[in-house]
């Protein structure tokens, strides 16, 4: 049985691609901004990447348990996108203050590493947690079954395609022709458009069904899959 492509789902594919585009613009801009504050050494870059990926992990795990069908997932997703845009602007305007604080309190050795981690966490944890929560929020719109699970793959693929477009747009145009502020405004504008469109789509989307929690036995069966995926990510980012 094939998954029908409803107009609402087609719109969500486009919106999730735009969300991925904005996310990669932010990632490139934030990395460049924070490198001006904490430096571009291997330790600094590792701290940046660990904070970014860790925030997405925390968001996906935490919000996946909090968001249910009765929360109107599309409206939750709209709020998440609006929050990402607000955080992006906050990082842009708040980083000069953090720069002065870091310059005054930065140290060497372990103290310096912890200070860098604190700066990265203060800037990146909230927006990256919201990014990690975006797919779980959309997933609550459908009752996941062998028939419906293909929707998640399509959403993830659209988001990845948008991320590719965002990295190309930021690296080859926005940061070459304009500056990091304009790139941030573009990403925040994308988030705002996605939030408004998702909120409008929530009025036409069907009310999702409540999904029964996964039984303990089923959760234990898929645990090796989670471990394998985690090891795959470790190898990919550690290479």
PDB file of C-alpha atoms in Angstrom:
ATOM      1  CA  UNK A   1       0.000   0.000   0.000  1.00  0.00           C
ATOM      2  CA  UNK A   2       1.540   3.291  -1.056  1.00  0.00           C
ATOM      3  CA  UNK A   3       1.531   6.475   0.997  1.00  0.00           C
ATOM      4  CA  UNK A   4      -0.698   9.109  -0.568  1.00  0.00           C
ATOM      5  CA  UNK A   5       0.819  12.556  -0.971  1.00  0.00           C
ATOM      6  CA  UNK A   6      -1.785  14.883   0.511  1.00  0.00           C
ATOM      7  CA  UNK A   7      -1.476  18.647  -0.097  1.00  0.00           C
ATOM      8  CA  UNK A   8      -0.735  19.217   3.589  1.00  0.00           C
ATOM      9  CA  UNK A   9       2.078  16.648   3.614  1.00  0.00           C
ATOM     10  CA  UNK A  10       3.547  18.074   0.395  1.00  0.00           C
ATOM     11  CA  UNK A  11       3.590  21.496   2.063  1.00  0.00           C
ATOM     12  CA  UNK A  12       5.292  20.029   5.122  1.00  0.00           C
ATOM     13  CA  UNK A  13       8.018  18.508   2.954  1.00  0.00           C
ATOM     14  CA  UNK A  14       8.733  21.952   1.525  1.00  0.00           C
ATOM     15  CA  UNK A  15       8.643  23.563   4.971  1.00  0.00           C
ATOM     16  CA  UNK A  16      10.970  20.972   6.486  1.00  0.00           C
ATOM     17  CA  UNK A  17      13.405  21.494   3.612  1.00  0.00           C
ATOM     18  CA  UNK A  18      13.351  25.244   4.311  1.00  0.00           C
ATOM     19  CA  UNK A  19      13.932  24.473   7.993  1.00  0.00           C
ATOM     20  CA  UNK A  20      16.992  22.392   7.119  1.00  0.00           C
ATOM     21  CA  UNK A  21      18.276  25.204   4.916  1.00  0.00           C
ATOM     22  CA  UNK A  22      17.999  27.682   7.792  1.00  0.00           C
ATOM     23  CA  UNK A  23      19.637  25.246  10.225  1.00  0.00           C
ATOM     24  CA  UNK A  24      22.776  24.872   8.111  1.00  0.00           C
ATOM     25  CA  UNK A  25      23.016  28.616   7.574  1.00  0.00           C
ATOM     26  CA  UNK A  26      22.921  29.017  11.343  1.00  0.00           C
ATOM     27  CA  UNK A  27      25.497  26.282  11.859  1.00  0.00           C
ATOM     28  CA  UNK A  28      28.015  27.886   9.520  1.00  0.00           C
ATOM     29  CA  UNK A  29      27.390  31.386  10.890  1.00  0.00           C
ATOM     30  CA  UNK A  30      27.513  30.293  14.540  1.00  0.00           C
ATOM     31  CA  UNK A  31      30.726  28.362  14.022  1.00  0.00           C
ATOM     32  CA  UNK A  32      32.381  31.400  12.477  1.00  0.00           C
ATOM     33  CA  UNK A  33      31.062  33.753  15.153  1.00  0.00           C
ATOM     34  CA  UNK A  34      32.113  31.511  18.029  1.00  0.00           C
ATOM     35  CA  UNK A  35      35.531  30.894  16.504  1.00  0.00           C
ATOM     36  CA  UNK A  36      36.119  34.642  16.869  1.00  0.00           C
ATOM     37  CA  UNK A  37      35.417  34.276  20.591  1.00  0.00           C
ATOM     38  CA  UNK A  38      36.887  30.918  21.666  1.00  0.00           C
ATOM     39  CA  UNK A  39      39.396  30.400  18.853  1.00  0.00           C
ATOM     40  CA  UNK A  40      39.732  27.854  16.071  1.00  0.00           C
ATOM     41  CA  UNK A  41      41.942  25.238  17.705  1.00  0.00           C
ATOM     42  CA  UNK A  42      41.074  21.550  17.543  1.00  0.00           C
ATOM     43  CA  UNK A  43      39.784  21.679  21.134  1.00  0.00           C
ATOM     44  CA  UNK A  44      37.579  24.681  20.363  1.00  0.00           C
ATOM     45  CA  UNK A  45      36.129  23.115  17.217  1.00  0.00           C
ATOM     46  CA  UNK A  46      35.533  19.829  19.019  1.00  0.00           C
ATOM     47  CA  UNK A  47      33.720  21.660  21.810  1.00  0.00           C
ATOM     48  CA  UNK A  48      31.583  23.531  19.280  1.00  0.00           C
ATOM     49  CA  UNK A  49      30.604  20.397  17.404  1.00  0.00           C
ATOM     50  CA  UNK A  50      29.920  18.401  20.570  1.00  0.00           C
ATOM     51  CA  UNK A  51      27.647  21.148  21.895  1.00  0.00           C
ATOM     52  CA  UNK A  52      25.781  21.448  18.598  1.00  0.00           C
ATOM     53  CA  UNK A  53      25.165  17.736  18.174  1.00  0.00           C
ATOM     54  CA  UNK A  54      24.516  17.239  21.885  1.00  0.00           C
ATOM     55  CA  UNK A  55      21.834  19.902  21.838  1.00  0.00           C
ATOM     56  CA  UNK A  56      20.069  18.232  18.926  1.00  0.00           C
ATOM     57  CA  UNK A  57      20.219  14.901  20.745  1.00  0.00           C
ATOM     58  CA  UNK A  58      18.760  16.366  23.931  1.00  0.00           C
ATOM     59  CA  UNK A  59      15.997  18.076  21.980  1.00  0.00           C
ATOM     60  CA  UNK A  60      14.984  14.962  20.091  1.00  0.00           C
ATOM     61  CA  UNK A  61      14.959  12.786  23.222  1.00  0.00           C
ATOM     62  CA  UNK A  62      13.308  15.286  25.565  1.00  0.00           C
ATOM     63  CA  UNK A  63      10.609  16.676  23.303  1.00  0.00           C
ATOM     64  CA  UNK A  64       9.765  13.289  21.819  1.00  0.00           C
ATOM     65  CA  UNK A  65       8.461  12.308  25.264  1.00  0.00           C
ATOM     66  CA  UNK A  66       6.683  15.611  25.885  1.00  0.00           C
ATOM     67  CA  UNK A  67       4.834  16.134  22.595  1.00  0.00           C
ATOM     68  CA  UNK A  68       1.694  14.100  22.053  1.00  0.00           C
ATOM     69  CA  UNK A  69      -1.065  14.136  19.453  1.00  0.00           C
ATOM     70  CA  UNK A  70      -3.363  16.192  21.678  1.00  0.00           C
ATOM     71  CA  UNK A  71      -0.892  19.099  21.562  1.00  0.00           C
ATOM     72  CA  UNK A  72      -1.656  19.733  17.856  1.00  0.00           C
ATOM     73  CA  UNK A  73       1.827  18.820  16.586  1.00  0.00           C
ATOM     74  CA  UNK A  74       1.837  21.263  13.673  1.00  0.00           C
ATOM     75  CA  UNK A  75       1.258  24.167  16.022  1.00  0.00           C
ATOM     76  CA  UNK A  76       4.022  22.886  18.270  1.00  0.00           C
ATOM     77  CA  UNK A  77       6.272  22.698  15.209  1.00  0.00           C
ATOM     78  CA  UNK A  78       5.336  26.284  14.296  1.00  0.00           C
ATOM     79  CA  UNK A  79       6.305  27.424  17.800  1.00  0.00           C
ATOM     80  CA  UNK A  80       9.595  25.514  17.551  1.00  0.00           C
ATOM     81  CA  UNK A  81      10.505  27.211  14.272  1.00  0.00           C
ATOM     82  CA  UNK A  82       9.641  30.627  15.693  1.00  0.00           C
ATOM     83  CA  UNK A  83      11.817  29.850  18.708  1.00  0.00           C
ATOM     84  CA  UNK A  84      14.756  28.846  16.502  1.00  0.00           C
ATOM     85  CA  UNK A  85      14.524  32.142  14.630  1.00  0.00           C
ATOM     86  CA  UNK A  86      14.394  34.132  17.872  1.00  0.00           C
ATOM     87  CA  UNK A  87      17.416  32.239  19.218  1.00  0.00           C
ATOM     88  CA  UNK A  88      19.329  32.885  16.008  1.00  0.00           C
ATOM     89  CA  UNK A  89      18.838  36.636  16.403  1.00  0.00           C
ATOM     90  CA  UNK A  90      19.677  36.440  20.115  1.00  0.00           C
ATOM     91  CA  UNK A  91      23.003  34.734  19.366  1.00  0.00           C
ATOM     92  CA  UNK A  92      23.860  37.369  16.762  1.00  0.00           C
ATOM     93  CA  UNK A  93      23.234  40.317  19.085  1.00  0.00           C
ATOM     94  CA  UNK A  94      24.277  38.685  22.364  1.00  0.00           C
ATOM     95  CA  UNK A  95      27.637  37.291  21.297  1.00  0.00           C
ATOM     96  CA  UNK A  96      29.547  40.611  21.631  1.00  0.00           C
ATOM     97  CA  UNK A  97      28.655  40.636  25.345  1.00  0.00           C
ATOM     98  CA  UNK A  98      29.826  37.038  25.725  1.00  0.00           C
ATOM     99  CA  UNK A  99      33.031  37.960  23.923  1.00  0.00           C
ATOM    100  CA  UNK A 100      33.863  40.515  26.608  1.00  0.00           C
ATOM    101  CA  UNK A 101      33.001  38.086  29.408  1.00  0.00           C
ATOM    102  CA  UNK A 102      35.089  35.317  27.861  1.00  0.00           C
ATOM    103  CA  UNK A 103      38.070  37.620  27.373  1.00  0.00           C
ATOM    104  CA  UNK A 104      37.878  38.615  31.040  1.00  0.00           C
ATOM    105  CA  UNK A 105      37.540  35.112  32.508  1.00  0.00           C
ATOM    106  CA  UNK A 106      39.160  32.757  30.003  1.00  0.00           C
ATOM    107  CA  UNK A 107      41.893  30.560  31.384  1.00  0.00           C
ATOM    108  CA  UNK A 108      44.243  27.809  30.275  1.00  0.00           C
ATOM    109  CA  UNK A 109      44.089  24.049  30.545  1.00  0.00           C
ATOM    110  CA  UNK A 110      40.947  22.472  31.940  1.00  0.00           C
ATOM    111  CA  UNK A 111      39.585  25.829  33.091  1.00  0.00           C
ATOM    112  CA  UNK A 112      39.846  27.145  29.542  1.00  0.00           C
ATOM    113  CA  UNK A 113      38.112  24.074  28.119  1.00  0.00           C
ATOM    114  CA  UNK A 114      35.251  24.363  30.607  1.00  0.00           C
ATOM    115  CA  UNK A 115      34.943  28.079  29.859  1.00  0.00           C
ATOM    116  CA  UNK A 116      34.695  27.374  26.138  1.00  0.00           C
ATOM    117  CA  UNK A 117      32.105  24.691  26.780  1.00  0.00           C
ATOM    118  CA  UNK A 118      30.076  27.118  28.903  1.00  0.00           C
ATOM    119  CA  UNK A 119      30.125  29.759  26.163  1.00  0.00           C
ATOM    120  CA  UNK A 120      29.090  27.225  23.528  1.00  0.00           C
ATOM    121  CA  UNK A 121      26.332  25.829  25.734  1.00  0.00           C
ATOM    122  CA  UNK A 122      24.968  29.276  26.491  1.00  0.00           C
ATOM    123  CA  UNK A 123      24.812  30.132  22.793  1.00  0.00           C
ATOM    124  CA  UNK A 124      23.884  26.838  21.176  1.00  0.00           C
ATOM    125  CA  UNK A 125      22.030  24.519  23.550  1.00  0.00           C
ATOM    126  CA  UNK A 126      18.581  26.130  23.361  1.00  0.00           C
ATOM    127  CA  UNK A 127      18.413  26.601  19.558  1.00  0.00           C
ATOM    128  CA  UNK A 128      19.913  23.187  18.826  1.00  0.00           C
ATOM    129  CA  UNK A 129      17.499  21.507  21.233  1.00  0.00           C
ATOM    130  CA  UNK A 130      14.660  23.149  19.323  1.00  0.00           C
ATOM    131  CA  UNK A 131      16.169  21.916  16.050  1.00  0.00           C
ATOM    132  CA  UNK A 132      16.332  18.403  17.433  1.00  0.00           C
ATOM    133  CA  UNK A 133      12.687  18.622  18.500  1.00  0.00           C
ATOM    134  CA  UNK A 134      11.373  19.559  15.049  1.00  0.00           C
ATOM    135  CA  UNK A 135      11.180  16.054  13.567  1.00  0.00           C
ATOM    136  CA  UNK A 136       9.597  14.467  16.675  1.00  0.00           C
ATOM    137  CA  UNK A 137       6.980  17.230  16.615  1.00  0.00           C
ATOM    138  CA  UNK A 138       6.074  16.528  12.996  1.00  0.00           C
ATOM    139  CA  UNK A 139       6.152  12.774  13.587  1.00  0.00           C
ATOM    140  CA  UNK A 140       3.344  13.119  16.132  1.00  0.00           C
ATOM    141  CA  UNK A 141       1.050  14.263  13.333  1.00  0.00           C
ATOM    142  CA  UNK A 142       0.750  10.660  12.091  1.00  0.00           C
ATOM    143  CA  UNK A 143       0.249   7.308  13.713  1.00  0.00           C
ATOM    144  CA  UNK A 144       3.489   5.537  12.851  1.00  0.00           C
ATOM    145  CA  UNK A 145       2.843   2.214  11.155  1.00  0.00           C
ATOM    146  CA  UNK A 146       4.541   0.259   8.347  1.00  0.00           C
ATOM    147  CA  UNK A 147       2.349   2.281   5.988  1.00  0.00           C
ATOM    148  CA  UNK A 148       2.979   5.693   7.530  1.00  0.00           C
ATOM    149  CA  UNK A 149       6.635   5.301   8.499  1.00  0.00           C
ATOM    150  CA  UNK A 150       7.686   6.236   4.960  1.00  0.00           C
ATOM    151  CA  UNK A 151       6.543   9.769   5.756  1.00  0.00           C
ATOM    152  CA  UNK A 152       9.373  10.105   8.272  1.00  0.00           C
ATOM    153  CA  UNK A 153      11.904   9.041   5.660  1.00  0.00           C
ATOM    154  CA  UNK A 154      10.550  11.599   3.208  1.00  0.00           C
ATOM    155  CA  UNK A 155      10.626  14.336   5.842  1.00  0.00           C
ATOM    156  CA  UNK A 156      14.197  13.479   6.830  1.00  0.00           C
ATOM    157  CA  UNK A 157      15.240  13.406   3.175  1.00  0.00           C
ATOM    158  CA  UNK A 158      13.640  16.799   2.519  1.00  0.00           C
ATOM    159  CA  UNK A 159      15.372  18.235   5.575  1.00  0.00           C
ATOM    160  CA  UNK A 160      18.730  16.864   4.417  1.00  0.00           C
ATOM    161  CA  UNK A 161      18.223  18.292   0.931  1.00  0.00           C
ATOM    162  CA  UNK A 162      17.416  21.660   2.463  1.00  0.00           C
ATOM    163  CA  UNK A 163      20.551  21.412   4.604  1.00  0.00           C
ATOM    164  CA  UNK A 164      22.649  20.887   1.478  1.00  0.00           C
ATOM    165  CA  UNK A 165      21.048  23.952  -0.090  1.00  0.00           C
ATOM    166  CA  UNK A 166      21.685  25.963   3.078  1.00  0.00           C
ATOM    167  CA  UNK A 167      25.363  25.051   3.225  1.00  0.00           C
ATOM    168  CA  UNK A 168      25.831  25.981  -0.429  1.00  0.00           C
ATOM    169  CA  UNK A 169      23.862  29.221  -0.029  1.00  0.00           C
ATOM    170  CA  UNK A 170      25.784  30.274   3.075  1.00  0.00           C
ATOM    171  CA  UNK A 171      29.233  29.233   1.909  1.00  0.00           C
ATOM    172  CA  UNK A 172      29.110  30.358  -1.702  1.00  0.00           C
ATOM    173  CA  UNK A 173      26.865  33.410  -1.561  1.00  0.00           C
ATOM    174  CA  UNK A 174      25.699  34.846   1.757  1.00  0.00           C
ATOM    175  CA  UNK A 175      29.069  34.909   3.521  1.00  0.00           C
ATOM    176  CA  UNK A 176      30.982  35.831   0.372  1.00  0.00           C
ATOM    177  CA  UNK A 177      28.720  38.611  -0.892  1.00  0.00           C
ATOM    178  CA  UNK A 178      27.149  39.885   2.344  1.00  0.00           C
ATOM    179  CA  UNK A 179      28.059  39.197   5.980  1.00  0.00           C
ATOM    180  CA  UNK A 180      27.092  37.041   8.944  1.00  0.00           C
ATOM    181  CA  UNK A 181      24.334  39.420  10.044  1.00  0.00           C
ATOM    182  CA  UNK A 182      22.564  39.241   6.676  1.00  0.00           C
ATOM    183  CA  UNK A 183      22.951  35.458   6.637  1.00  0.00           C
ATOM    184  CA  UNK A 184      21.332  35.302  10.076  1.00  0.00           C
ATOM    185  CA  UNK A 185      18.444  37.506   8.918  1.00  0.00           C
ATOM    186  CA  UNK A 186      17.875  35.208   5.943  1.00  0.00           C
ATOM    187  CA  UNK A 187      17.784  32.128   8.188  1.00  0.00           C
ATOM    188  CA  UNK A 188      15.494  33.836  10.713  1.00  0.00           C
ATOM    189  CA  UNK A 189      13.214  34.919   7.869  1.00  0.00           C
ATOM    190  CA  UNK A 190      13.005  31.320   6.690  1.00  0.00           C
ATOM    191  CA  UNK A 191      12.083  30.216  10.218  1.00  0.00           C
ATOM    192  CA  UNK A 192       9.371  32.871  10.426  1.00  0.00           C
ATOM    193  CA  UNK A 193       7.874  31.858   7.077  1.00  0.00           C
ATOM    194  CA  UNK A 194       7.939  28.177   8.048  1.00  0.00           C
ATOM    195  CA  UNK A 195       6.289  28.951  11.400  1.00  0.00           C
ATOM    196  CA  UNK A 196       3.476  30.955   9.804  1.00  0.00           C
ATOM    197  CA  UNK A 197       2.862  28.355   7.100  1.00  0.00           C
ATOM    198  CA  UNK A 198       2.880  25.475   9.601  1.00  0.00           C
ATOM    199  CA  UNK A 199       0.405  27.273  11.841  1.00  0.00           C
ATOM    200  CA  UNK A 200      -1.871  27.906   8.863  1.00  0.00           C
ATOM    201  CA  UNK A 201      -1.559  24.261   7.776  1.00  0.00           C
ATOM    202  CA  UNK A 202      -2.549  23.089  11.266  1.00  0.00           C
ATOM    203  CA  UNK A 203      -6.046  24.416  10.634  1.00  0.00           C
ATOM    204  CA  UNK A 204      -6.506  22.161   7.620  1.00  0.00           C
ATOM    205  CA  UNK A 205      -4.581  19.128   8.818  1.00  0.00           C
ATOM    206  CA  UNK A 206      -6.581  16.252  10.319  1.00  0.00           C
ATOM    207  CA  UNK A 207      -6.501  15.845  14.076  1.00  0.00           C
ATOM    208  CA  UNK A 208      -3.852  13.163  14.750  1.00  0.00           C
ATOM    209  CA  UNK A 209      -4.666   9.990  16.608  1.00  0.00           C
ATOM    210  CA  UNK A 210      -3.180   9.274  19.996  1.00  0.00           C
ATOM    211  CA  UNK A 211      -0.384   6.712  19.750  1.00  0.00           C
ATOM    212  CA  UNK A 212      -0.055   4.067  22.436  1.00  0.00           C
ATOM    213  CA  UNK A 213       3.316   4.069  24.223  1.00  0.00           C
ATOM    214  CA  UNK A 214       5.857   1.484  23.164  1.00  0.00           C
ATOM    215  CA  UNK A 215       5.785  -1.625  25.320  1.00  0.00           C
ATOM    216  CA  UNK A 216       8.861  -2.472  27.370  1.00  0.00           C
ATOM    217  CA  UNK A 217       9.546  -5.644  25.398  1.00  0.00           C
ATOM    218  CA  UNK A 218       9.401  -3.837  22.067  1.00  0.00           C
ATOM    219  CA  UNK A 219      11.699  -1.094  23.368  1.00  0.00           C
ATOM    220  CA  UNK A 220      14.306  -3.675  24.379  1.00  0.00           C
ATOM    221  CA  UNK A 221      14.173  -5.265  20.928  1.00  0.00           C
ATOM    222  CA  UNK A 222      15.069  -2.016  19.153  1.00  0.00           C
ATOM    223  CA  UNK A 223      17.788  -1.052  21.643  1.00  0.00           C
ATOM    224  CA  UNK A 224      20.570  -2.742  19.588  1.00  0.00           C
ATOM    225  CA  UNK A 225      19.446  -0.655  16.611  1.00  0.00           C
ATOM    226  CA  UNK A 226      19.886   2.531  18.643  1.00  0.00           C
ATOM    227  CA  UNK A 227      23.360   1.406  19.707  1.00  0.00           C
ATOM    228  CA  UNK A 228      24.338   0.643  16.108  1.00  0.00           C
ATOM    229  CA  UNK A 229      23.130   4.060  14.938  1.00  0.00           C
ATOM    230  CA  UNK A 230      25.043   5.752  17.769  1.00  0.00           C
ATOM    231  CA  UNK A 231      28.242   3.928  16.803  1.00  0.00           C
ATOM    232  CA  UNK A 232      27.681   4.939  13.187  1.00  0.00           C
ATOM    233  CA  UNK A 233      27.463   8.588  14.220  1.00  0.00           C
ATOM    234  CA  UNK A 234      30.584   8.199  16.360  1.00  0.00           C
ATOM    235  CA  UNK A 235      32.533   6.860  13.387  1.00  0.00           C
ATOM    236  CA  UNK A 236      31.189   9.532  11.024  1.00  0.00           C
ATOM    237  CA  UNK A 237      32.055  12.516  13.231  1.00  0.00           C
ATOM    238  CA  UNK A 238      35.226  11.026  14.698  1.00  0.00           C
ATOM    239  CA  UNK A 239      36.814  10.309  11.319  1.00  0.00           C
TER     240      UNK A 239
END
